[in-house]
Each structure stands twice: as structure tokens, then as C-alpha cells.
CSV table of C-alpha atoms and ligand atoms in Angstrom, one decimal:
chain,number,residue,atom,x,y,z
A,1,MET,CA,-102.4,57.5,10.7
A,2,SER,CA,-102.8,56.8,14.4
A,3,ALA,CA,-102.7,59.2,17.4
A,4,THR,CA,-99.7,61.2,18.4
A,5,PHE,CA,-98.8,59.5,21.6
A,6,GLY,CA,-97.3,62.8,22.7
A,7,PHE,CA,-95.1,63.2,19.7
A,8,ARG,CA,-95.2,66.8,18.6
A,9,PHE,CA,-93.9,66.6,15.0
A,10,ASP,CA,-92.7,69.9,13.4
A,11,ASN,CA,-90.9,68.7,10.2
A,12,ARG,CA,-88.5,71.3,8.8
A,13,TYR,CA,-86.2,69.2,7.1
A,14,ALA,CA,-88.9,67.9,4.9
A,15,GLN,CA,-89.3,71.5,3.6
A,16,LEU,CA,-85.8,71.8,2.3
A,17,PRO,CA,-85.0,71.5,-1.4
A,18,GLU,CA,-85.7,68.1,-2.9
A,19,PRO,CA,-82.2,66.9,-3.6
A,20,LEU,CA,-81.7,66.7,0.1
A,21,PHE,CA,-84.0,63.8,0.7
A,22,SER,CA,-86.5,61.4,-0.7
A,23,LEU,CA,-89.9,60.7,0.8
A,24,CYS,CA,-90.2,57.2,1.7
A,25,PRO,CA,-92.5,55.3,4.1
A,26,PRO,CA,-91.0,52.4,6.4
A,27,GLN,CA,-91.8,49.0,5.1
A,28,PRO,CA,-94.0,46.9,7.4
A,29,VAL,CA,-92.5,43.9,9.2
A,30,SER,CA,-94.2,40.5,10.0
A,31,GLN,CA,-94.4,40.5,13.7
A,32,PRO,CA,-93.1,43.6,15.6
A,33,GLU,CA,-92.2,42.8,19.2
A,34,MET,CA,-90.8,45.2,21.8
A,35,VAL,CA,-87.4,44.1,22.9
A,36,LEU,CA,-86.2,47.2,24.7
A,37,PHE,CA,-88.2,50.4,25.4
A,38,ASN,CA,-86.5,53.4,27.1
A,39,ALA,CA,-89.1,54.6,29.4
A,40,ALA,CA,-86.8,57.4,31.0
A,41,LEU,CA,-86.1,58.9,27.6
A,42,ALA,CA,-89.8,58.6,26.6
A,43,GLU,CA,-90.6,60.5,29.7
A,44,GLN,CA,-88.0,63.1,29.1
A,45,MET,CA,-89.3,63.6,25.5
A,46,GLY,CA,-92.8,64.3,27.1
A,47,LEU,CA,-94.3,61.2,25.3
A,48,GLU,CA,-97.2,59.0,26.5
A,49,THR,CA,-94.7,56.3,28.0
A,50,ASP,CA,-97.4,53.8,29.3
A,51,ALA,CA,-99.3,53.8,25.9
A,52,LEU,CA,-96.1,53.5,23.9
A,53,ARG,CA,-94.7,50.6,26.0
A,54,THR,CA,-97.1,48.2,24.4
A,55,ARG,CA,-97.0,49.5,20.8
A,56,PRO,CA,-94.0,47.9,19.0
A,57,ASP,CA,-95.9,48.6,15.7
A,58,LEU,CA,-95.2,52.2,16.1
A,59,PHE,CA,-91.5,51.6,16.4
A,60,SER,CA,-91.3,49.2,13.4
A,61,GLY,CA,-93.1,51.6,11.2
A,62,ASN,CA,-96.0,49.4,10.7
A,63,THR,CA,-98.2,52.1,12.1
A,64,LEU,CA,-97.3,55.7,11.3
A,65,ILE,CA,-97.5,58.1,14.3
A,66,ALA,CA,-99.6,61.1,13.5
A,67,GLY,CA,-97.5,64.0,12.3
A,68,SER,CA,-94.8,61.9,10.7
A,69,GLU,CA,-93.5,62.5,7.3
A,70,PRO,CA,-91.2,59.7,6.5
A,71,LEU,CA,-88.2,60.5,4.5
A,72,ALA,CA,-84.7,59.3,3.6
A,73,GLN,CA,-81.9,61.8,3.8
A,74,ALA,CA,-79.4,62.1,1.0
A,75,TYR,CA,-75.8,62.5,1.8
A,76,ALA,CA,-72.3,61.6,0.5
A,77,GLY,CA,-69.4,60.4,2.5
A,78,HIS,CA,-65.7,59.7,2.4
A,79,GLN,CA,-65.5,56.2,3.4
A,80,PHE,CA,-61.9,55.2,4.5
A,81,GLY,CA,-60.8,58.1,2.3
A,82,ASN,CA,-62.9,57.6,-0.8
A,83,LEU,CA,-65.9,59.9,-1.7
A,84,THR,CA,-69.1,58.0,-2.4
A,85,MET,CA,-72.8,59.2,-2.9
A,86,LEU,CA,-74.8,57.4,-0.1
A,87,GLY,CA,-77.9,58.5,1.6
A,88,ASP,CA,-79.9,56.7,4.1
A,89,GLY,CA,-80.1,53.1,2.8
A,90,ARG,CA,-81.9,51.8,5.7
A,91,ALA,CA,-82.8,54.6,8.1
A,92,ILE,CA,-86.0,56.6,7.8
A,93,LEU,CA,-86.6,59.9,9.5
A,94,LEU,CA,-90.2,60.0,10.8
A,95,GLY,CA,-89.9,63.7,11.7
A,96,GLU,CA,-88.7,66.3,14.2
A,97,HIS,CA,-90.2,66.1,17.5
A,98,LEU,CA,-90.4,69.1,19.9
A,99,ASP,CA,-90.3,68.5,23.6
A,100,ALA,CA,-92.0,70.5,26.2
A,101,THR,CA,-89.1,73.1,26.3
A,102,GLY,CA,-89.0,73.4,22.5
A,103,ASN,CA,-85.9,71.3,22.1
A,104,ARG,CA,-86.0,69.8,18.5
A,105,MET,CA,-84.9,66.3,17.9
A,106,ASP,CA,-85.0,63.8,14.9
A,107,VAL,CA,-86.9,60.6,15.4
A,108,GLN,CA,-85.5,57.9,13.1
A,109,LEU,CA,-86.2,54.3,12.5
A,110,LYS,CA,-83.0,52.4,11.6
A,111,GLY,CA,-83.6,49.1,9.7
A,112,ALA,CA,-87.1,50.1,8.5
A,113,GLY,CA,-86.8,48.8,5.0
A,114,ARG,CA,-85.4,49.7,1.6
A,115,THR,CA,-85.2,53.4,0.4
A,116,PRO,CA,-84.1,55.0,-2.9
A,117,PHE,CA,-80.5,55.0,-1.4
A,118,SER,CA,-80.4,51.4,-0.6
A,119,ARG,CA,-78.1,50.4,-3.4
A,120,GLY,CA,-77.8,46.6,-3.1
A,121,GLY,CA,-78.8,46.6,0.5
A,122,ASP,CA,-81.8,45.1,2.1
A,123,GLY,CA,-82.6,48.2,4.2
A,124,ARG,CA,-82.8,45.9,7.3
A,125,ALA,CA,-80.8,45.5,10.4
A,126,ALA,CA,-80.1,42.5,12.7
A,127,LEU,CA,-81.0,42.5,16.4
A,128,GLY,CA,-77.5,42.2,17.7
A,129,PRO,CA,-76.0,45.4,16.1
A,130,MET,CA,-79.3,47.3,17.1
A,131,LEU,CA,-78.9,46.2,20.7
A,132,ARG,CA,-75.3,47.1,20.6
A,133,GLU,CA,-76.2,50.6,19.5
A,134,TYR,CA,-79.0,50.9,22.3
A,135,LEU,CA,-76.4,49.7,24.9
A,136,ILE,CA,-73.5,51.9,23.9
A,137,SER,CA,-75.3,55.1,23.1
A,138,GLU,CA,-77.2,55.0,26.4
A,139,SER,CA,-73.9,54.3,28.1
A,140,MET,CA,-72.3,57.3,26.3
A,141,HIS,CA,-75.1,59.4,27.5
A,142,ALA,CA,-74.8,58.4,31.0
A,143,LEU,CA,-71.0,59.1,30.8
A,144,GLY,CA,-71.9,62.6,29.7
A,145,VAL,CA,-70.7,62.3,26.2
A,146,PRO,CA,-72.9,64.0,23.4
A,147,THR,CA,-74.6,61.3,21.6
A,148,SER,CA,-77.7,60.2,19.8
A,149,ARG,CA,-80.0,58.1,22.0
A,150,SER,CA,-82.1,54.9,21.7
A,151,LEU,CA,-85.9,54.9,22.4
A,152,ALA,CA,-86.6,51.5,21.4
A,153,VAL,CA,-85.5,48.2,19.8
A,154,VAL,CA,-88.3,46.2,18.1
A,155,GLY,CA,-87.9,42.6,16.8
A,156,SER,CA,-89.3,42.5,13.4
A,157,GLY,CA,-90.2,38.8,13.3
A,158,ASP,CA,-88.3,38.5,9.9
A,159,PRO,CA,-85.0,37.1,9.3
A,160,VAL,CA,-82.2,39.1,7.9
A,161,TYR,CA,-79.6,37.3,5.8
A,162,ARG,CA,-75.9,38.3,6.4
A,163,GLU,CA,-73.4,35.3,6.6
A,164,GLU,CA,-76.2,33.4,8.2
A,165,ALA,CA,-79.9,34.2,8.9
A,166,LEU,CA,-80.3,36.4,11.9
A,167,PRO,CA,-83.3,37.8,13.7
A,168,GLY,CA,-84.1,41.3,12.4
A,169,ALA,CA,-84.8,44.4,14.4
A,170,ILE,CA,-85.5,48.2,14.2
A,171,LEU,CA,-83.9,50.7,16.4
A,172,THR,CA,-85.6,54.0,17.2
A,173,ARG,CA,-82.8,56.7,17.3
A,174,ILE,CA,-83.3,60.1,18.7
A,175,ALA,CA,-80.7,62.7,17.8
A,176,ALA,CA,-80.2,66.5,17.7
A,177,SER,CA,-80.3,66.0,14.0
A,178,HIS,CA,-78.8,63.8,11.4
A,179,LEU,CA,-77.0,66.6,9.5
A,180,ARG,CA,-73.5,65.5,8.9
A,181,VAL,CA,-70.5,66.5,7.0
A,182,GLY,CA,-71.7,64.1,4.2
A,183,THR,CA,-74.9,66.1,3.9
A,184,PHE,CA,-72.8,69.1,3.0
A,185,GLN,CA,-70.7,67.1,0.6
A,186,TYR,CA,-73.9,65.9,-1.2
A,187,ALA,CA,-75.2,69.4,-1.3
A,188,ALA,CA,-71.9,70.9,-2.6
A,189,ALA,CA,-72.0,68.3,-5.4
A,190,GLN,CA,-75.1,69.8,-6.7
A,191,GLN,CA,-73.3,73.0,-7.4
A,192,ASP,CA,-76.2,75.1,-6.5
A,193,ALA,CA,-75.3,78.2,-4.4
A,194,ALA,CA,-79.0,78.8,-3.3
A,195,LEU,CA,-79.1,75.3,-2.0
A,196,MET,CA,-75.9,75.5,0.0
A,197,ASP,CA,-77.1,78.8,1.6
A,198,THR,CA,-80.4,77.2,2.6
A,199,LEU,CA,-78.7,74.3,4.1
A,200,ILE,CA,-76.3,76.6,6.0
A,201,GLN,CA,-79.1,78.6,7.4
A,202,TYR,CA,-81.1,75.5,8.4
A,203,THR,CA,-78.1,74.0,10.2
A,204,LEU,CA,-77.4,77.3,12.0
A,205,ALA,CA,-81.1,77.6,13.0
A,206,ARG,CA,-80.9,74.1,14.3
A,207,HIS,CA,-77.7,74.0,16.1
A,208,TYR,CA,-76.1,77.5,16.3
A,209,PRO,CA,-79.0,79.9,16.3
A,210,ASP,CA,-76.9,82.7,17.9
A,211,GLN,CA,-74.8,82.7,14.6
A,212,GLN,CA,-77.7,83.0,12.3
A,213,ASN,CA,-77.3,86.6,11.7
A,214,SER,CA,-73.5,86.4,11.3
A,215,ASP,CA,-71.8,88.4,8.5
A,216,ASN,CA,-70.4,85.3,7.1
A,217,PRO,CA,-72.7,82.4,7.9
A,218,ALA,CA,-70.7,79.7,6.3
A,219,LEU,CA,-67.5,80.7,8.2
A,220,ALA,CA,-69.5,81.0,11.4
A,221,LEU,CA,-70.8,77.4,10.8
A,222,LEU,CA,-67.3,76.2,10.0
A,223,ASP,CA,-66.0,77.7,13.3
A,224,ALA,CA,-68.9,76.3,15.4
A,225,VAL,CA,-68.6,72.8,14.0
A,226,ILE,CA,-64.9,72.8,14.5
A,227,GLU,CA,-65.5,73.7,18.2
A,228,ARG,CA,-68.1,71.1,18.8
A,229,GLN,CA,-66.2,68.3,17.1
A,230,ALA,CA,-63.1,69.2,19.1
A,231,SER,CA,-65.0,68.9,22.3
A,232,LEU,CA,-66.7,65.7,21.2
A,233,ILE,CA,-63.4,63.9,20.5
A,234,VAL,CA,-61.9,65.1,23.8
A,235,GLN,CA,-64.9,63.4,25.4
A,236,TRP,CA,-64.3,60.1,23.5
A,237,MET,CA,-60.7,60.2,24.6
A,238,ARG,CA,-61.6,60.7,28.1
A,239,VAL,CA,-63.6,57.6,28.4
A,240,GLY,CA,-61.5,55.5,26.0
A,241,PHE,CA,-64.1,55.2,23.3
A,242,ILE,CA,-63.3,54.2,19.7
A,243,HIS,CA,-65.8,55.0,17.1
A,244,GLY,CA,-64.5,52.6,14.5
A,245,VAL,CA,-66.0,54.3,11.4
A,246,MET,CA,-65.2,57.9,11.3
A,247,ASN,CA,-66.2,58.3,7.7
A,248,THR,CA,-67.4,61.9,6.9
A,249,ASP,CA,-71.1,60.5,6.7
A,250,ASN,CA,-70.7,59.6,10.3
A,251,VAL,CA,-69.6,63.0,11.7
A,252,THR,CA,-72.5,65.1,12.8
A,253,LEU,CA,-72.7,68.9,12.6
A,254,SER,CA,-74.4,69.0,16.0
A,255,GLY,CA,-71.3,67.4,17.7
A,256,GLU,CA,-73.2,64.4,18.8
A,257,THR,CA,-71.8,60.7,18.4
A,258,ILE,CA,-73.8,58.8,15.9
A,259,ASP,CA,-73.8,55.7,14.0
A,260,TYR,CA,-72.6,53.0,16.6
A,261,GLY,CA,-71.2,50.3,14.3
A,262,PRO,CA,-68.1,48.5,15.2
A,263,CYS,CA,-67.3,50.9,18.0
A,264,ALA,CA,-65.9,49.7,21.3
A,265,PHE,CA,-64.1,50.8,24.6
A,266,MET,CA,-60.4,50.3,25.2
A,267,ASP,CA,-59.5,48.1,28.1
A,268,ALA,CA,-55.6,48.3,28.3
A,269,TYR,CA,-54.2,51.7,27.3
A,270,ASP,CA,-52.8,51.7,23.9
A,271,PRO,CA,-53.2,54.6,21.4
A,272,ASP,CA,-53.0,52.0,18.4
A,273,THR,CA,-56.1,50.2,19.6
A,274,VAL,CA,-58.4,49.3,16.8
A,275,PHE,CA,-61.4,46.9,17.1
A,276,SER,CA,-63.2,47.2,13.9
A,277,SER,CA,-62.8,44.1,11.5
A,278,ILE,CA,-62.9,46.4,8.4
A,279,ASP,CA,-60.2,48.9,9.7
A,280,HIS,CA,-57.2,47.1,8.4
A,281,GLN,CA,-54.8,50.1,8.5
A,282,GLY,CA,-55.9,51.5,11.9
A,283,ARG,CA,-57.0,54.6,10.2
A,284,TYR,CA,-59.7,55.1,13.1
A,285,ALA,CA,-57.5,53.7,15.9
A,286,TYR,CA,-58.1,55.4,19.4
A,287,GLY,CA,-55.0,57.7,19.1
A,288,ASN,CA,-55.8,58.7,15.5
A,289,GLN,CA,-59.3,60.0,16.3
A,290,PRO,CA,-58.2,63.6,16.8
A,291,THR,CA,-56.2,63.9,13.5
A,292,ILE,CA,-58.8,62.1,11.6
A,293,THR,CA,-61.4,64.5,12.8
A,294,GLN,CA,-59.1,67.4,11.5
A,295,TRP,CA,-59.1,65.6,8.1
A,296,ASN,CA,-62.9,65.3,8.2
A,297,LEU,CA,-63.3,68.9,9.0
A,298,GLY,CA,-61.1,69.7,6.2
A,299,ARG,CA,-63.7,68.0,3.9
A,300,PHE,CA,-66.4,69.9,5.6
A,301,ALA,CA,-64.5,73.2,5.0
A,302,GLU,CA,-64.2,72.4,1.3
A,303,THR,CA,-67.9,72.2,0.9
A,304,LEU,CA,-68.2,75.8,2.2
A,305,LEU,CA,-65.4,77.4,0.2
A,306,THR,CA,-67.6,79.2,-2.4
A,307,ARG,CA,-69.9,80.5,0.4
A,308,ILE,CA,-67.1,81.7,2.6
A,309,ASN,CA,-65.5,84.1,-0.1
A,310,ASP,CA,-66.1,84.8,-3.8
A,311,ASN,CA,-62.3,84.6,-4.4
A,312,VAL,CA,-61.5,81.0,-4.1
A,313,ASP,CA,-57.8,81.7,-3.1
A,314,THR,CA,-59.1,83.9,-0.2
A,315,ALA,CA,-61.5,81.3,0.8
A,316,ILE,CA,-58.9,78.6,0.9
A,317,GLU,CA,-56.7,80.7,2.9
A,318,ILE,CA,-59.2,81.4,5.4
A,319,ALA,CA,-60.5,77.8,5.8
A,320,THR,CA,-57.0,76.4,5.9
A,321,ASP,CA,-56.3,78.7,8.8
A,322,ARG,CA,-59.3,77.6,10.6
A,323,ILE,CA,-58.6,73.9,10.1
A,324,LYS,CA,-55.0,74.4,11.4
A,325,GLY,CA,-56.6,76.1,14.4
A,326,TYR,CA,-58.4,73.0,15.2
A,327,SER,CA,-55.2,71.4,16.4
A,328,THR,CA,-54.5,74.2,18.9
A,329,LEU,CA,-58.1,74.1,20.1
A,330,TYR,CA,-58.1,70.3,20.5
A,331,ASP,CA,-54.8,70.3,22.4
A,332,GLN,CA,-56.1,72.9,24.8
A,333,LYS,CA,-59.3,71.0,25.4
A,334,TRP,CA,-57.5,67.7,25.8
A,335,LEU,CA,-55.1,69.1,28.3
A,336,ALA,CA,-57.9,70.8,30.3
A,337,MET,CA,-59.7,67.3,30.3
A,338,MET,CA,-56.6,65.3,31.3
A,339,ARG,CA,-56.1,67.9,34.2
A,340,ARG,CA,-59.6,67.1,35.5
A,341,LYS,CA,-58.9,63.4,35.2
A,342,LEU,CA,-56.0,63.9,37.5
A,343,GLY,CA,-57.7,66.4,39.8
A,344,LEU,CA,-55.5,69.3,38.8
A,345,PHE,CA,-56.6,72.9,39.2
A,346,GLY,CA,-54.9,75.8,37.7
A,347,GLU,CA,-52.1,75.4,35.2
A,348,ASP,CA,-48.5,74.4,35.6
A,349,VAL,CA,-46.0,74.3,32.8
A,350,MET,CA,-45.0,70.6,33.7
A,351,ASP,CA,-48.6,69.3,33.5
A,352,ALA,CA,-48.5,68.1,30.0
A,353,THR,CA,-45.3,66.0,30.8
A,354,LEU,CA,-46.8,64.7,34.0
A,355,ILE,CA,-49.8,63.5,32.0
A,356,GLN,CA,-47.9,62.0,29.2
A,357,ASP,CA,-45.5,60.2,31.6
A,358,LEU,CA,-48.4,58.5,33.2
A,359,LEU,CA,-50.0,57.5,29.8
A,360,ASP,CA,-46.6,56.2,28.5
A,361,TRP,CA,-46.2,54.1,31.8
A,362,MET,CA,-49.7,52.7,31.3
A,363,GLN,CA,-49.0,51.9,27.6
A,364,ALA,CA,-45.6,50.3,28.5
A,365,ASN,CA,-47.5,48.2,31.2
A,366,ARG,CA,-50.7,47.6,29.5
A,367,ALA,CA,-52.5,49.2,32.5
A,368,ASP,CA,-56.3,49.3,32.2
A,369,PHE,CA,-57.3,52.8,31.1
A,370,THR,CA,-60.5,53.0,33.1
A,371,ASN,CA,-59.4,51.4,36.3
A,372,THR,CA,-56.1,53.0,36.5
A,373,PHE,CA,-57.5,56.5,36.6
A,374,HIS,CA,-60.4,55.4,38.8
A,375,ALA,CA,-58.0,53.9,41.3
A,376,LEU,CA,-56.1,57.4,41.6
A,377,ILE,CA,-59.3,59.0,43.2
A,378,GLY,CA,-58.5,59.7,46.7
A,379,GLY,CA,-54.7,59.9,46.1
A,380,GLU,CA,-53.5,56.6,47.6
A,381,VAL,CA,-51.1,54.5,45.6
A,382,PRO,CA,-53.5,51.9,44.1
A,383,ASP,CA,-53.0,48.5,45.6
A,384,SER,CA,-52.4,46.6,42.3
A,385,ASP,CA,-49.0,44.9,41.9
A,386,LEU,CA,-48.5,46.9,38.8
A,387,CYS,CA,-48.6,50.2,40.9
A,388,GLN,CA,-45.9,49.1,43.2
A,389,GLN,CA,-43.3,49.6,40.4
A,390,PRO,CA,-40.6,52.2,41.2
A,391,ALA,CA,-41.5,54.0,37.9
A,392,PHE,CA,-45.1,54.3,38.9
A,393,LEU,CA,-44.3,55.3,42.5
A,394,ASP,CA,-42.0,58.0,41.2
A,395,TRP,CA,-44.8,59.3,39.1
A,396,HIS,CA,-47.1,59.2,41.9
A,397,THR,CA,-44.8,61.3,44.0
A,398,ARG,CA,-44.7,64.0,41.3
A,399,TRP,CA,-48.4,63.9,41.0
A,400,GLN,CA,-48.8,64.4,44.8
A,401,ALA,CA,-46.3,67.3,44.7
A,402,ARG,CA,-48.4,68.8,41.9
A,403,LEU,CA,-51.6,68.4,43.8
A,404,ALA,CA,-50.0,70.1,46.9
A,405,ARG,CA,-49.7,73.1,44.5
A,406,ASN,CA,-53.4,73.1,43.7
A,407,SER,CA,-55.3,76.2,44.7
A,408,LYS,CA,-58.2,74.1,46.2
A,409,PRO,CA,-58.5,71.6,48.9
A,410,ARG,CA,-57.8,67.9,48.2
A,411,GLU,CA,-61.6,67.0,48.6
A,412,SER,CA,-62.1,69.2,45.5
A,413,SER,CA,-59.7,67.2,43.4
A,414,TRP,CA,-61.2,64.0,44.3
A,415,CYS,CA,-64.7,65.5,43.4
A,416,LEU,CA,-63.3,66.5,40.1
A,417,MET,CA,-61.8,63.1,39.6
A,418,ARG,CA,-65.0,61.2,40.5
A,419,ASN,CA,-66.8,63.1,37.8
A,420,SER,CA,-64.2,62.7,35.1
A,421,ASN,CA,-63.2,59.0,35.7
A,422,PRO,CA,-65.9,56.3,35.2
A,423,ALA,CA,-66.0,53.3,37.4
A,424,VAL,CA,-67.8,51.3,34.6
A,425,ILE,CA,-67.6,51.4,30.9
A,426,PRO,CA,-69.4,48.9,28.5
A,427,ARG,CA,-66.5,46.6,28.2
A,428,ASN,CA,-66.5,44.6,25.0
A,429,HIS,CA,-66.7,41.1,26.5
A,430,LEU,CA,-69.6,42.2,28.6
A,431,VAL,CA,-71.5,43.7,25.8
A,432,GLU,CA,-70.8,40.6,23.6
A,433,GLN,CA,-72.0,38.3,26.4
A,434,ALA,CA,-75.2,40.3,26.7
A,435,LEU,CA,-75.7,40.4,22.9
A,436,THR,CA,-75.1,36.6,22.6
A,437,ALA,CA,-77.7,35.9,25.5
A,438,ALA,CA,-80.3,38.1,23.7
A,439,THR,CA,-79.8,36.8,20.2
A,440,GLU,CA,-79.1,33.1,20.8
A,441,GLN,CA,-81.0,32.3,24.0
A,442,HIS,CA,-83.7,35.1,23.8
A,443,ASP,CA,-82.6,36.1,27.2
A,444,LEU,CA,-82.6,39.9,27.8
A,445,GLY,CA,-81.5,39.6,31.4
A,446,PRO,CA,-77.7,40.3,30.9
A,447,ALA,CA,-78.5,43.2,28.5
A,448,LYS,CA,-80.9,44.8,31.1
A,449,ALA,CA,-78.6,44.2,34.0
A,450,LEU,CA,-75.7,45.7,32.1
A,451,LEU,CA,-77.9,48.8,31.1
A,452,ALA,CA,-78.8,49.3,34.6
A,453,VAL,CA,-75.1,49.3,35.8
A,454,LEU,CA,-74.0,51.6,32.7
A,455,GLY,CA,-76.7,54.1,33.7
A,456,GLN,CA,-74.6,55.0,36.8
A,457,PRO,CA,-71.1,54.9,35.5
A,458,TYR,CA,-69.6,57.1,38.2
A,459,SER,CA,-71.0,55.2,41.1
A,460,ASP,CA,-68.7,52.9,43.0
A,461,ASP,CA,-71.6,50.4,43.7
A,462,ALA,CA,-71.2,48.4,40.6
A,463,PRO,CA,-70.4,44.7,41.1
A,464,GLU,CA,-66.7,43.8,40.5
A,465,GLN,CA,-67.9,41.6,37.4
A,466,TYR,CA,-68.7,44.9,35.6
A,467,ARG,CA,-65.5,46.6,36.6
A,468,ARG,CA,-62.7,44.2,36.0
A,469,PRO,CA,-60.9,44.1,32.6
A,470,PRO,CA,-61.5,40.7,30.6
A,471,GLU,CA,-59.4,37.8,31.2
A,472,PRO,CA,-57.2,36.8,28.3
A,473,GLN,CA,-59.7,34.2,27.2
A,474,GLU,CA,-62.7,36.6,27.4
A,475,ARG,CA,-60.9,39.4,25.4
A,476,VAL,CA,-62.9,40.5,22.3
A,477,CYS,CA,-60.3,41.6,19.8
A,478,GLN,CA,-62.6,42.3,16.8
A,479,THR,CA,-65.9,44.1,16.4
A,480,PHE,CA,-68.2,44.0,13.3
A,481,CYS,CA,-70.6,46.6,11.8
A,482,GLY,CA,-73.0,43.9,11.1
A,483,THR,CA,-74.5,45.8,8.0
B,1,AMP,P1,-73.0,53.0,8.0
B,1,AMP,O1,-71.7,52.1,7.8
B,1,AMP,O2,-74.0,52.4,8.9
B,1,AMP,O3,-72.7,54.4,8.3
B,1,AMP,O4,-73.6,52.9,6.6
B,1,AMP,C1,-73.0,53.4,5.4
B,1,AMP,C2,-74.1,53.4,4.3
B,1,AMP,O5,-74.5,52.1,4.0
B,1,AMP,C3,-75.3,54.2,4.6
B,1,AMP,O6,-75.6,54.9,3.4
B,1,AMP,C4,-76.4,53.2,5.0
B,1,AMP,O7,-77.6,53.8,4.9
B,1,AMP,C5,-76.0,52.0,4.1
B,1,AMP,N1,-76.4,50.7,4.7
B,1,AMP,C6,-75.9,50.1,5.6
B,1,AMP,N2,-76.5,48.9,5.7
B,1,AMP,C7,-77.5,48.8,4.9
B,1,AMP,C8,-78.5,47.9,4.5
B,1,AMP,N3,-78.6,46.7,5.3
B,1,AMP,N4,-79.3,48.1,3.4
B,1,AMP,C9,-79.2,49.3,2.8
B,1,AMP,N5,-78.2,50.2,3.0
B,1,AMP,C10,-77.4,50.0,4.1
B,2,MG,MG1,-73.5,56.1,8.8
């Protein structure tokens, strides 16, 4: 083992009962090469940034950082509705790092080789999808959406074989944890009450410490997760993010976004938007994300039933009530978020109608989601041709009248709107262009330029090329998970 490089590992997950993981070292690669290194994140984590910058071997798993206890986590998951036993087939948890303030975070290598859960897979990842996760997760962070983050992408020097041979890579992912609904599904399948109680306590300690001494820890956990997930999905809806694979193994208990596969941002507003090539029925379409989350939370609640109440009927009644309550909670949070997007303070009974009318108009006219909201900041009628339509002008007049009833000055509205409506998002066509340059021309210039712009999403300084929607011929209609 080498030095710590500023990593302060304190690995509690490795002390949980054995069914929950399998100790498993990363498999070395031929030629680790640093592709992207997130110096700002390294600084924030309290790491030795300059020393790490030149040590791709640490981020490929060729050299183990002192204090790591590599393991693959076990979990199950409803994938497109069907329950499967999974586990990390290509992600290895190095350990839990504590930053200077005692903040605990998972350090995970994705694409670091086969594990006991790899099934038929090679345990590896291709460079394109790992760069994609880096770009989009860092963009989500800058947008203010809870998310796992990306510390590094390292090329492996080895090909991975998908439909064709592709350059292999490893992503270092930093997350509040990798506990997911699927972790609980896996644990519940063991039919061991003590194991469930241990896992509940571990999760509460990690994410909801003020609930640790609750009279009913399982129910407290359910409530807390419902709250966090409702908040998270509202944030996705705010920025037009479509996760693409909302299987229960990709739903975190921390309320962070994880597992960036075929995810994408919506250009023209349409609730039916789907990009993922494997989502044939639109199960995970933009507009379905809130209800699919309720379904996923239902699966979570099922794992907790025996711990909520000894009487199964009582437990079902309590849990059902909570899952139903998610709808109300989500609707409240969504409405509050949409009010912020439109600079509305206070509450007016007609707000929901005002908001829905704008969305309906946007959908009917295929208006760009990001640019339409951004153009409203300042209150002028946007100068696009689309916005000269009588239907839009009528809506704009109603919006102005509502703004006039605000309890605060106009400048406060514009400020609220500036913080709620990004100027730049990682548009698919730009992401694809950057990934193509990186993987086919070994040119990281476009990816780095895009990252820089995405780091300041609320600034008006971004060049027009990053802000305009794609031309018809540039449009990317399908995204792939690349596993
Ligand atoms: P994901 O779609 O990334 O959430 O992955 C679903 C499941 O497939 C997880 O258990 C992964 O660990 C596993 N998996 C994905 N790709 C690979 C691979 N190349 N080798 C082994 N397991 C994989
Ligand atoms: Mg996953």
C-alpha cells in the first residue's frame, strides 16, 4: 500500500454483516493514464491535489491508497419493473473518506474489474460513458442538484469489447453513499431481522443522524427518504434532466443522483421525452419521473414492513399512507419550485394554472425548456418569433399582473429567477461532440471547454454556441448506457 495522499479512510460499511458485500480488490490495468482530474473537488475533499494529479495508478486501482478496503456492494434491483439480484459488477468501493469537517463520502472506482457480482460482464467501462458521467455529474453539481461527483477519469490502456473495441477507462466516483433502495431489497431477501435493523441504523447514522433515536427507526427512515427523493426529483424537473434508468438499484437513500447512464437533458419541452435506447415504453420519460419515484419508494417501503410494525396489516396501512403522502409532498415542492422559476413570491390560487398554461404553450410550440425560462428573466417579452404569438403575449400579460401582486420588488423576482433558471445545460449534441473528439481524436479540448462553461450555469457569459438548442441535423435523439 502506498501513502494516504490526504485520504482519511474510516470504513464503516466494511464492518456490516457479510451478505451486504464481498471484499474484492480492483484488477490492475496495462497503462493508467490521467484523462480528467477534478482539482477543485480534490481540494474540497482535503486531498493532496498536486501529488494526485500525476498518479493515475491510484485511480485505476493499480496502486491501493493506504487505508482502502476494497469491496463490491451487494444489492438487488427492479430493472424496468423486474426484480433481480445484482450487486456491483464493475464498481469497487475503496472506502469512506472523511473530509476536514467530518463529512463522510464513498470513494468508488467504476470500471475497475470483475467482482463476484459481475455475472457475464467484464467489469470494465469504456472511456466515452465515463467521460459522460464526469461531465453530467459535475454539471448537475454546479446546477445545485444533489449528485454524486467525479474525481477523475483514467484511461486503462486496455480495450473493452462492446459492439466494437473501445478504449477502456475508470471513473472515480464520490458519493454521500451508495446505499440504494436495492440495498434494502437485497437485505430484506435475506429474511434476517437483525440484518435489517443493522442496515437501518447504519443508514440513519449516515444520512439522517437526528432520526437515530426515533421510536420507529424504520418509519423515520421511510419518511426521510420520501422527503429527499421528492426534493431530488423536483430538482431534476427544474433543469430538464432525464435520468433514463430509474431502476430501484439506482435510487439512493441519500437523495443524490447516481449512475449516469443514458441520461440526458431535454431541449424542447415535452413531458414524453425519452432518450435512452433501452427505454422502449417510455417508463422513465421526463414527465414520468415523479410517479416512477413513487413506485420505487413503494418498493422501498415493502422492505421495511416487518420493521415498521409486527402486525403486517398495520404495517401495510402505515406504509401505504406514507407512499400516498409522497404525491402531496411532491406537488407542493414542485409548485414552490415552479413559482421560483417564474419569480413569484407568496401564493395565489391561480398560480398552478398560470404555470401549467405556460408549459402547455411550450409543449404545443416545442419551445426550448431552458431558454424559454431564462429569457423571461427581467420581465420583457422575449424577442424570439415564437414569443410574439398572441397566445404567449396573453400569458405574459397574466404573468405580469401576477408579478405586480408580489410582496417584493421586481428586482427580487429577477434574482430568484436567475438562480432557478440556468443559462447553460449540458445539451446532448454538445456532450456527444465532446465525447467523440475525446474518444476518436484523442482531443479533450471540447470536453474541457464544455466543463468550464457548465461550471457556471447561471452566468450569462457563456458563448452562444453553448446556449442555443441543436439544429435539426445536430439533434441527438438516442443515448446509450454503454455497459
Ligand atoms: P447500471 O445499469 O450501471 O446501473 O448497472 C446495472 C448492473 O449491471 C449493476 O449490477 C452493474 O454493476 C452491472 N454491470 C454493468 N456493466 C457491467 C460490466 N461491464 N461488467 C459487469 N457488471 C456490469
Ligand atoms: Mg446502477
